[in-house]
mmCIF file of N, CA and C in Angstrom:
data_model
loop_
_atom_site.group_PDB
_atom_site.id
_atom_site.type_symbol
_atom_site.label_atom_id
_atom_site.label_comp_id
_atom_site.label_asym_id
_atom_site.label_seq_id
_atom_site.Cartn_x
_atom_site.Cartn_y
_atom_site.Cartn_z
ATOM 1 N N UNK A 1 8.471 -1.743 -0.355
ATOM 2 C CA UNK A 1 7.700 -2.394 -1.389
ATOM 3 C C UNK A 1 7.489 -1.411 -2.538
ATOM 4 N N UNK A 2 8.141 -1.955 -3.767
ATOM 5 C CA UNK A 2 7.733 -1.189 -4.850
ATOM 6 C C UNK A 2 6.061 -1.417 -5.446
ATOM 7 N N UNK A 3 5.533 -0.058 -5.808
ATOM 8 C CA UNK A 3 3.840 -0.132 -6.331
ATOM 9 C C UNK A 3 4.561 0.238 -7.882
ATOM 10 N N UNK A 4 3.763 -0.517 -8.317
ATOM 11 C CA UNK A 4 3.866 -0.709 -10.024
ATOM 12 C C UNK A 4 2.646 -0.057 -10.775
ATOM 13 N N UNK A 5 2.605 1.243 -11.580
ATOM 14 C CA UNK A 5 1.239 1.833 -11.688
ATOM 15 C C UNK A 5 0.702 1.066 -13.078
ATOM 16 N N UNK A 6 1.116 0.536 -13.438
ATOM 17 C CA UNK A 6 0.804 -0.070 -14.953
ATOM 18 C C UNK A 6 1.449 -1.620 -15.481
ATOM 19 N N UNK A 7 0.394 -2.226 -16.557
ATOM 20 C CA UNK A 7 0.964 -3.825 -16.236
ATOM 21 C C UNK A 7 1.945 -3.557 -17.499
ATOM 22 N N UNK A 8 2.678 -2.463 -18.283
ATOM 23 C CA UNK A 8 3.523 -2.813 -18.796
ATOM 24 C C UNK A 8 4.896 -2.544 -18.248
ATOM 25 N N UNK A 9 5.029 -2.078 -16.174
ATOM 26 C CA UNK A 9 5.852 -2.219 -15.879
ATOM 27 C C UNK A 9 5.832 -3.059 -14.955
ATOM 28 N N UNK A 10 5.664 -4.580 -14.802
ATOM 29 C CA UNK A 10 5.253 -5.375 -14.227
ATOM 30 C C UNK A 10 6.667 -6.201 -14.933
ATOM 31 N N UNK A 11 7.189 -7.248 -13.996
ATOM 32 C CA UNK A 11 8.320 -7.519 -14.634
ATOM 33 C C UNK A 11 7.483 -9.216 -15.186
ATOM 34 N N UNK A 12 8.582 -9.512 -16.685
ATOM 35 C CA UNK A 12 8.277 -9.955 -17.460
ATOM 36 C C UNK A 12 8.411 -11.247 -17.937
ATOM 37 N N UNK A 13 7.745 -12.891 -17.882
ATOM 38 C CA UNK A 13 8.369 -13.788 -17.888
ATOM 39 C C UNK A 13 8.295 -14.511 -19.355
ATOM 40 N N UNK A 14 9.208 -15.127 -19.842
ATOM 41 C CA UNK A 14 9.184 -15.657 -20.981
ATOM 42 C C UNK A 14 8.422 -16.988 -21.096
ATOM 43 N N UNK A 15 7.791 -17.363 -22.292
ATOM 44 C CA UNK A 15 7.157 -18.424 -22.589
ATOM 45 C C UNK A 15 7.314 -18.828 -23.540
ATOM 46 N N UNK A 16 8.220 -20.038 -23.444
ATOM 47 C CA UNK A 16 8.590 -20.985 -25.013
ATOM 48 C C UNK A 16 7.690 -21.962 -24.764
ATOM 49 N N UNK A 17 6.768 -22.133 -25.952
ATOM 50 C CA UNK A 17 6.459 -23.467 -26.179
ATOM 51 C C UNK A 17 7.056 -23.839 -27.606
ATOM 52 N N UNK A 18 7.992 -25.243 -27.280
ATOM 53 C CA UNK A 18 8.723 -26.077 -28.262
ATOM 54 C C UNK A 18 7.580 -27.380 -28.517
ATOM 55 N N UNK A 19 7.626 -27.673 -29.583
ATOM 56 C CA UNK A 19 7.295 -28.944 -30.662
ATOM 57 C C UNK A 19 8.458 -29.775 -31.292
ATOM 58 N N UNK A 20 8.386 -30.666 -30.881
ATOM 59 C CA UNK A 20 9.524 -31.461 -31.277
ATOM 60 C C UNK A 20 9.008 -33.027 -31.474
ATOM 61 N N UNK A 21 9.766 -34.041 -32.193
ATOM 62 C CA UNK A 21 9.638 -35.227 -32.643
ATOM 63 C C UNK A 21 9.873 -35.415 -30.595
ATOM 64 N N UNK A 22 9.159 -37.206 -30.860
ATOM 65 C CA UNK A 22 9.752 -37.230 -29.224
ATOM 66 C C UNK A 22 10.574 -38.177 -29.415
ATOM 67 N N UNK A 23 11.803 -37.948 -28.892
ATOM 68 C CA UNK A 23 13.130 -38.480 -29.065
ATOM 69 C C UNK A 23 13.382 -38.520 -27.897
ATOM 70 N N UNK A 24 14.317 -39.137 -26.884
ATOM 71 C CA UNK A 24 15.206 -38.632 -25.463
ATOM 72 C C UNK A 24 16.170 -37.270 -25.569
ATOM 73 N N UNK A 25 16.911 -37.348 -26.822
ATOM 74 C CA UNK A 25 17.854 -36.589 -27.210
ATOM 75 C C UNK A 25 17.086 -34.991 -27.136
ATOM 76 N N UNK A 26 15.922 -34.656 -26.876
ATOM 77 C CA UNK A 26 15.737 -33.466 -27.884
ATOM 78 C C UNK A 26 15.608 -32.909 -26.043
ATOM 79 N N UNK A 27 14.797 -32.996 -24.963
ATOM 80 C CA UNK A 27 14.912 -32.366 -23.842
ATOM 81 C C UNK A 27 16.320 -32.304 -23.367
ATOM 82 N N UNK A 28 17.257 -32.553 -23.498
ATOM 83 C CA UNK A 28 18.639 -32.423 -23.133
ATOM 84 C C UNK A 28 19.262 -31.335 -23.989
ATOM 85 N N UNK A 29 18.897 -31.560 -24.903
ATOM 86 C CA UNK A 29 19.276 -30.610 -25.710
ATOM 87 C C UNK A 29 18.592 -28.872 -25.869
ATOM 88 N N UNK A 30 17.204 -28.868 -25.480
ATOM 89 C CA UNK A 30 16.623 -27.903 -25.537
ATOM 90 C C UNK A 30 16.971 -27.348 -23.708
ATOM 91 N N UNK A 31 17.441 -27.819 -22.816
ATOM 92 C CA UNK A 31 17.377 -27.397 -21.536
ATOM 93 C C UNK A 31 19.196 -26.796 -21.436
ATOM 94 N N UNK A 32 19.853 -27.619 -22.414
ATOM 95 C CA UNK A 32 21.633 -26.939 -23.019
ATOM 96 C C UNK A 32 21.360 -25.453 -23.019
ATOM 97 N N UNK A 33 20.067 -25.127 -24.081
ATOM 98 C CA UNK A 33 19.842 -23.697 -24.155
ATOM 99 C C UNK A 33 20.097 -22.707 -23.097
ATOM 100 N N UNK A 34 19.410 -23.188 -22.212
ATOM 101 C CA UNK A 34 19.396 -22.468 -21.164
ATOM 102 C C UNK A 34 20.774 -22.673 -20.295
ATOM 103 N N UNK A 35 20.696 -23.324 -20.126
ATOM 104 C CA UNK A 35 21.938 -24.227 -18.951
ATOM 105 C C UNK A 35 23.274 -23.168 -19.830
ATOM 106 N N UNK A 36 23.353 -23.011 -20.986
ATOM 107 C CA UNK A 36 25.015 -22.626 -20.909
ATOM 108 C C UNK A 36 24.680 -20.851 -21.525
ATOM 109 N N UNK A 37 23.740 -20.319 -21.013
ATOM 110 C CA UNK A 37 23.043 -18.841 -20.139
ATOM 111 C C UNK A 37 23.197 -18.666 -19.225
ATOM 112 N N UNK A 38 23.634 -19.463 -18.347
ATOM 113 C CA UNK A 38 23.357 -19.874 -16.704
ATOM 114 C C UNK A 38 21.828 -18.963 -16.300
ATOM 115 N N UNK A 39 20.991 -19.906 -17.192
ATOM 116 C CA UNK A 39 19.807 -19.221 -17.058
ATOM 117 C C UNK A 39 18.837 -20.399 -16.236
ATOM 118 N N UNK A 40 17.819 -21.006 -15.264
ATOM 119 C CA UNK A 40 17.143 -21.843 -14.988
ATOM 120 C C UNK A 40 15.812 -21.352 -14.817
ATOM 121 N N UNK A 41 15.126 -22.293 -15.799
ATOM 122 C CA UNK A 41 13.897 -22.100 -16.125
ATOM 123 C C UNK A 41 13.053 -22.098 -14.796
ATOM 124 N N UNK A 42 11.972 -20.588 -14.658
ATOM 125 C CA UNK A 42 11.272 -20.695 -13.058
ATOM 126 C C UNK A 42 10.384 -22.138 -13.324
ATOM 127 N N UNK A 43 9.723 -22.520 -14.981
ATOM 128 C CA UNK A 43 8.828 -23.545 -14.929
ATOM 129 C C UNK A 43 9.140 -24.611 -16.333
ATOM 130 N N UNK A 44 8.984 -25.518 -16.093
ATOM 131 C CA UNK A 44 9.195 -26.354 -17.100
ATOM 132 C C UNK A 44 8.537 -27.311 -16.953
ATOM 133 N N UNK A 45 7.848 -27.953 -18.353
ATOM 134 C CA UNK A 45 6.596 -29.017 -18.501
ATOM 135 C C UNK A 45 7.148 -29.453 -20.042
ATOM 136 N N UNK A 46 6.847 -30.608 -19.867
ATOM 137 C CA UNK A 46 6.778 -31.278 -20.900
ATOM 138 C C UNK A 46 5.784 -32.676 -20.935
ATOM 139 N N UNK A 47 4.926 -33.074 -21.740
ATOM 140 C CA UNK A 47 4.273 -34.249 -22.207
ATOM 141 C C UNK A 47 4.614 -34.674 -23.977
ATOM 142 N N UNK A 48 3.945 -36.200 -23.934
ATOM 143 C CA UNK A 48 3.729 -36.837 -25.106
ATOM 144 C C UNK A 48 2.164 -35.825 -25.960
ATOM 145 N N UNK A 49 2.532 -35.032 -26.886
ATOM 146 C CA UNK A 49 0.646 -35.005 -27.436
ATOM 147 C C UNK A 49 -0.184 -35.546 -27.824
ATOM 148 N N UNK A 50 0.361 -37.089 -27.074
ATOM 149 C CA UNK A 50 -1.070 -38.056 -27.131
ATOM 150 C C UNK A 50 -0.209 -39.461 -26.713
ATOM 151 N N UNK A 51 -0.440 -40.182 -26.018
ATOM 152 C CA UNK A 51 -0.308 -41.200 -25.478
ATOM 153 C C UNK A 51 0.088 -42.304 -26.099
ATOM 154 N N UNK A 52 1.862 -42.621 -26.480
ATOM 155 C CA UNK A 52 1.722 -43.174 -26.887
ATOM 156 C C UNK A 52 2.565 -42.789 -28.560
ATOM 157 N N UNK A 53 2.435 -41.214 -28.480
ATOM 158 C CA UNK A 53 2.488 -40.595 -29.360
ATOM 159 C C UNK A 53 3.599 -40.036 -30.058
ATOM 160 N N UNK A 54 4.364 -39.029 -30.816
ATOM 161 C CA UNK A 54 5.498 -39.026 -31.802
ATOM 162 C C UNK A 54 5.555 -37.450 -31.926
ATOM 163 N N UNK A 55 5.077 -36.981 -31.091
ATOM 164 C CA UNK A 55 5.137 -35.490 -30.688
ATOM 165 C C UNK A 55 5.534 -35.089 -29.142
ATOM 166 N N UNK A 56 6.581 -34.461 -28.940
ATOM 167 C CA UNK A 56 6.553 -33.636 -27.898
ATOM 168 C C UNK A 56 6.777 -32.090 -27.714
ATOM 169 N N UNK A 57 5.826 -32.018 -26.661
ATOM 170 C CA UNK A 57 5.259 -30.636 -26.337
ATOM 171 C C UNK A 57 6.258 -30.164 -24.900
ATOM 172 N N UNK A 58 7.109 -29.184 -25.066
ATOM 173 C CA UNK A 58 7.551 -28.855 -23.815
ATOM 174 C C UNK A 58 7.317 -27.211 -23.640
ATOM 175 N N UNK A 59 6.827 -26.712 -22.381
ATOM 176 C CA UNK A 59 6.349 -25.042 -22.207
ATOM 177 C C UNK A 59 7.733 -25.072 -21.203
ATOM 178 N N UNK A 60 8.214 -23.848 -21.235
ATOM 179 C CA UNK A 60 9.117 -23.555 -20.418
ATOM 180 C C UNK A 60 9.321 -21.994 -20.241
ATOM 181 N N UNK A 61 9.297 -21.389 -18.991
ATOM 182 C CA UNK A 61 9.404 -20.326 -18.780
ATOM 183 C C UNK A 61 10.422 -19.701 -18.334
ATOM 184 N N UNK A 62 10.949 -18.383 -18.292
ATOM 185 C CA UNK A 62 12.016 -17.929 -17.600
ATOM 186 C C UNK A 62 11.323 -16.358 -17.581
ATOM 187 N N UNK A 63 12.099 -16.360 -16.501
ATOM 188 C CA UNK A 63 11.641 -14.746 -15.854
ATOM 189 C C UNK A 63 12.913 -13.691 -16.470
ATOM 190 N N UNK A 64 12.299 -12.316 -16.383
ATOM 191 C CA UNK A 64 13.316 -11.209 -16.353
ATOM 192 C C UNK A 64 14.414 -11.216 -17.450
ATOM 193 N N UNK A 65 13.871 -11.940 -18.684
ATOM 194 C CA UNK A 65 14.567 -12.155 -19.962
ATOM 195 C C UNK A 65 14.378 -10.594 -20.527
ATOM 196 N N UNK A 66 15.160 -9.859 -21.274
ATOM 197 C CA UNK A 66 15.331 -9.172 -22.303
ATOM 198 C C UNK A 66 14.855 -9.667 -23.413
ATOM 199 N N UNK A 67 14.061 -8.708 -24.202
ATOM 200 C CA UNK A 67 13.565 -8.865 -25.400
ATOM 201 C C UNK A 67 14.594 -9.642 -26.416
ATOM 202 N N UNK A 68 15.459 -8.959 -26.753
ATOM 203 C CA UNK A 68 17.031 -9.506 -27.521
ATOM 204 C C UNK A 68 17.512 -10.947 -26.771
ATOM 205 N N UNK A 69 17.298 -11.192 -25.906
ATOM 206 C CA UNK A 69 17.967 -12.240 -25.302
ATOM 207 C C UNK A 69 16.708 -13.474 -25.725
ATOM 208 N N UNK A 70 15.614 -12.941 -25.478
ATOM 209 C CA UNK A 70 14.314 -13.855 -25.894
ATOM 210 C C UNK A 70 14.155 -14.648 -27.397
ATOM 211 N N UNK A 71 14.698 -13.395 -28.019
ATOM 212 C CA UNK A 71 14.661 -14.085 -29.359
ATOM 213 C C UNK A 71 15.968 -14.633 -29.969
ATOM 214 N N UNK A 72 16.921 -14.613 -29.206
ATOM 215 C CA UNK A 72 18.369 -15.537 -29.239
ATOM 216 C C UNK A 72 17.708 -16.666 -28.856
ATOM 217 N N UNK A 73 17.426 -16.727 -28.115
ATOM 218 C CA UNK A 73 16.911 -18.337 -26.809
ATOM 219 C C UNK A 73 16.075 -18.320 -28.204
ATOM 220 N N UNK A 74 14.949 -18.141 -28.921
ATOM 221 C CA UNK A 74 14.193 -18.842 -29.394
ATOM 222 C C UNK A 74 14.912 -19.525 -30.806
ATOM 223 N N UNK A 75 15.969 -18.528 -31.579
ATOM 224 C CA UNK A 75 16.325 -18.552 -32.696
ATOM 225 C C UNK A 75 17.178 -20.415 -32.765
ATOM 226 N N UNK A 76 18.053 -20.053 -31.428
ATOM 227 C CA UNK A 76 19.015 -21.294 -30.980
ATOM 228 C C UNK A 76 17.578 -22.527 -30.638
ATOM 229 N N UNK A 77 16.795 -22.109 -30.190
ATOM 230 C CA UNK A 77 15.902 -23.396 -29.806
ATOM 231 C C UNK A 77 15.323 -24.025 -31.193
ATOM 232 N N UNK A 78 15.230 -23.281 -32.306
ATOM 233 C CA UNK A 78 14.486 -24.039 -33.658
ATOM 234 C C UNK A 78 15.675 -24.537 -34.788
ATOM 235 N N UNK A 79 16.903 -24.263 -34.154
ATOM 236 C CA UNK A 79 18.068 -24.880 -34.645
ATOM 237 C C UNK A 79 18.149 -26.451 -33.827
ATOM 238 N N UNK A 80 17.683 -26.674 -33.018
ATOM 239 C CA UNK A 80 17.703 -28.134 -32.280
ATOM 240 C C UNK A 80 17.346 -29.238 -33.166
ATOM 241 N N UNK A 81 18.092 -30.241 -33.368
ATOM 242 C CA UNK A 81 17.621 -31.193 -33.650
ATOM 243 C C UNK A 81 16.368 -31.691 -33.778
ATOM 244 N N UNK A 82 15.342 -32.513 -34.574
ATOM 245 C CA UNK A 82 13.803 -32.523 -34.184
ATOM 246 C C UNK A 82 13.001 -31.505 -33.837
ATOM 247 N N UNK A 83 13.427 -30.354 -33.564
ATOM 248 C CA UNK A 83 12.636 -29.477 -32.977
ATOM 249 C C UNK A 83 11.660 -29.119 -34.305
ATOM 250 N N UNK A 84 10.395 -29.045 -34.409
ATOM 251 C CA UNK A 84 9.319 -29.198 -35.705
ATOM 252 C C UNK A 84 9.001 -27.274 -35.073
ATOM 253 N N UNK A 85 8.453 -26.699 -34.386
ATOM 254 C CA UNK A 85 8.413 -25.213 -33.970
ATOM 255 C C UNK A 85 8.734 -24.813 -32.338
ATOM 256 N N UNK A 86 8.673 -23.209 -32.669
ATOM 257 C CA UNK A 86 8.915 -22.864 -31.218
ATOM 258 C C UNK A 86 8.012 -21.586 -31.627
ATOM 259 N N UNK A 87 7.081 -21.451 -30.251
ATOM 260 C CA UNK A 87 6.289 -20.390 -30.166
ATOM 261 C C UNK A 87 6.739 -19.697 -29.292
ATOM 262 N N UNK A 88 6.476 -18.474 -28.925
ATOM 263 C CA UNK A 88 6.649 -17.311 -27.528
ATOM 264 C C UNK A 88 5.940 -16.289 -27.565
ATOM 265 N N UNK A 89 5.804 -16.397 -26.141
ATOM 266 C CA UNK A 89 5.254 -15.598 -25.442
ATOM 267 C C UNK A 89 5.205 -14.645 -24.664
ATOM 268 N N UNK A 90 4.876 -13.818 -23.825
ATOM 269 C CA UNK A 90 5.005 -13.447 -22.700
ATOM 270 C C UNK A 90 3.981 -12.593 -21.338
ATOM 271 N N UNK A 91 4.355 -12.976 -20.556
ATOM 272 C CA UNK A 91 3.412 -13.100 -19.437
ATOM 273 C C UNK A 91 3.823 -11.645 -18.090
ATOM 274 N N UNK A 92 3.249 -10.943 -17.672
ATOM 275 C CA UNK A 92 3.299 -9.963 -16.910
ATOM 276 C C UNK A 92 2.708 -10.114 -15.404
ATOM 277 N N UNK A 93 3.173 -10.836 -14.463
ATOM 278 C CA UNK A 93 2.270 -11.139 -13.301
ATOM 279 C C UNK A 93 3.387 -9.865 -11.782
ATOM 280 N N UNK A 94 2.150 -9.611 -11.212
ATOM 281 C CA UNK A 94 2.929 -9.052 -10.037
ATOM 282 C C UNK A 94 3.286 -9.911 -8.917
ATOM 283 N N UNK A 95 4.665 -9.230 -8.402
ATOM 284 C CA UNK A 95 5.644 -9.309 -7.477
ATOM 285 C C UNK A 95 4.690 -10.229 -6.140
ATOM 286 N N UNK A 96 4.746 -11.215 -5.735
ATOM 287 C CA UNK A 96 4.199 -11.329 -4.105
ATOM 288 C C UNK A 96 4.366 -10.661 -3.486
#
């Protein structure tokens, strides 16, 4: 078992949150991103931002991304069709 003395060597997961018109077309297209990375997202969520509504919100995470690789994935994600923004993040949790 590796001991990790500090949380900036804690390994590192990515956090896109995308804004997009809600279309069918636009989750197929934003999950392409990943898919031809042969990358699969550890978490993925998506809702309407309001019921009914003309916004969609999808969070999606991936682990053990490179900085450079993070902001490819984001650059290609605000080139998407409908896509209105993309935010990121990132998250530091320890190993089970």
């Amino acid at each position: 078992m590796q001991v990790m003395s500090s949380q900036s060597e804690l390994p590192v997961t990515a956090c896109f949150s995308v804004e997009a018109e809600a279309d069918p077309s636009v989750m197929p297209r934003v999950l392409e991103i990943f898919a031809k990375r042969g990358l699969v997202p550890c978490q993925w969520h998506s809702s309407l931002g309001r019921p009914g509504g003309t916004e969609l919100v999808i969070d999606i995470q991936v682990a053990g991304l490179a900085a450079d690789m993070v902001a490819r994935i984001a650059g290609s994600l605000r080139q998407v069709v409908r896509v209105q923004s993309v935010l990121v993040a990132e998250k530091r949790l320890p190993l089970p």
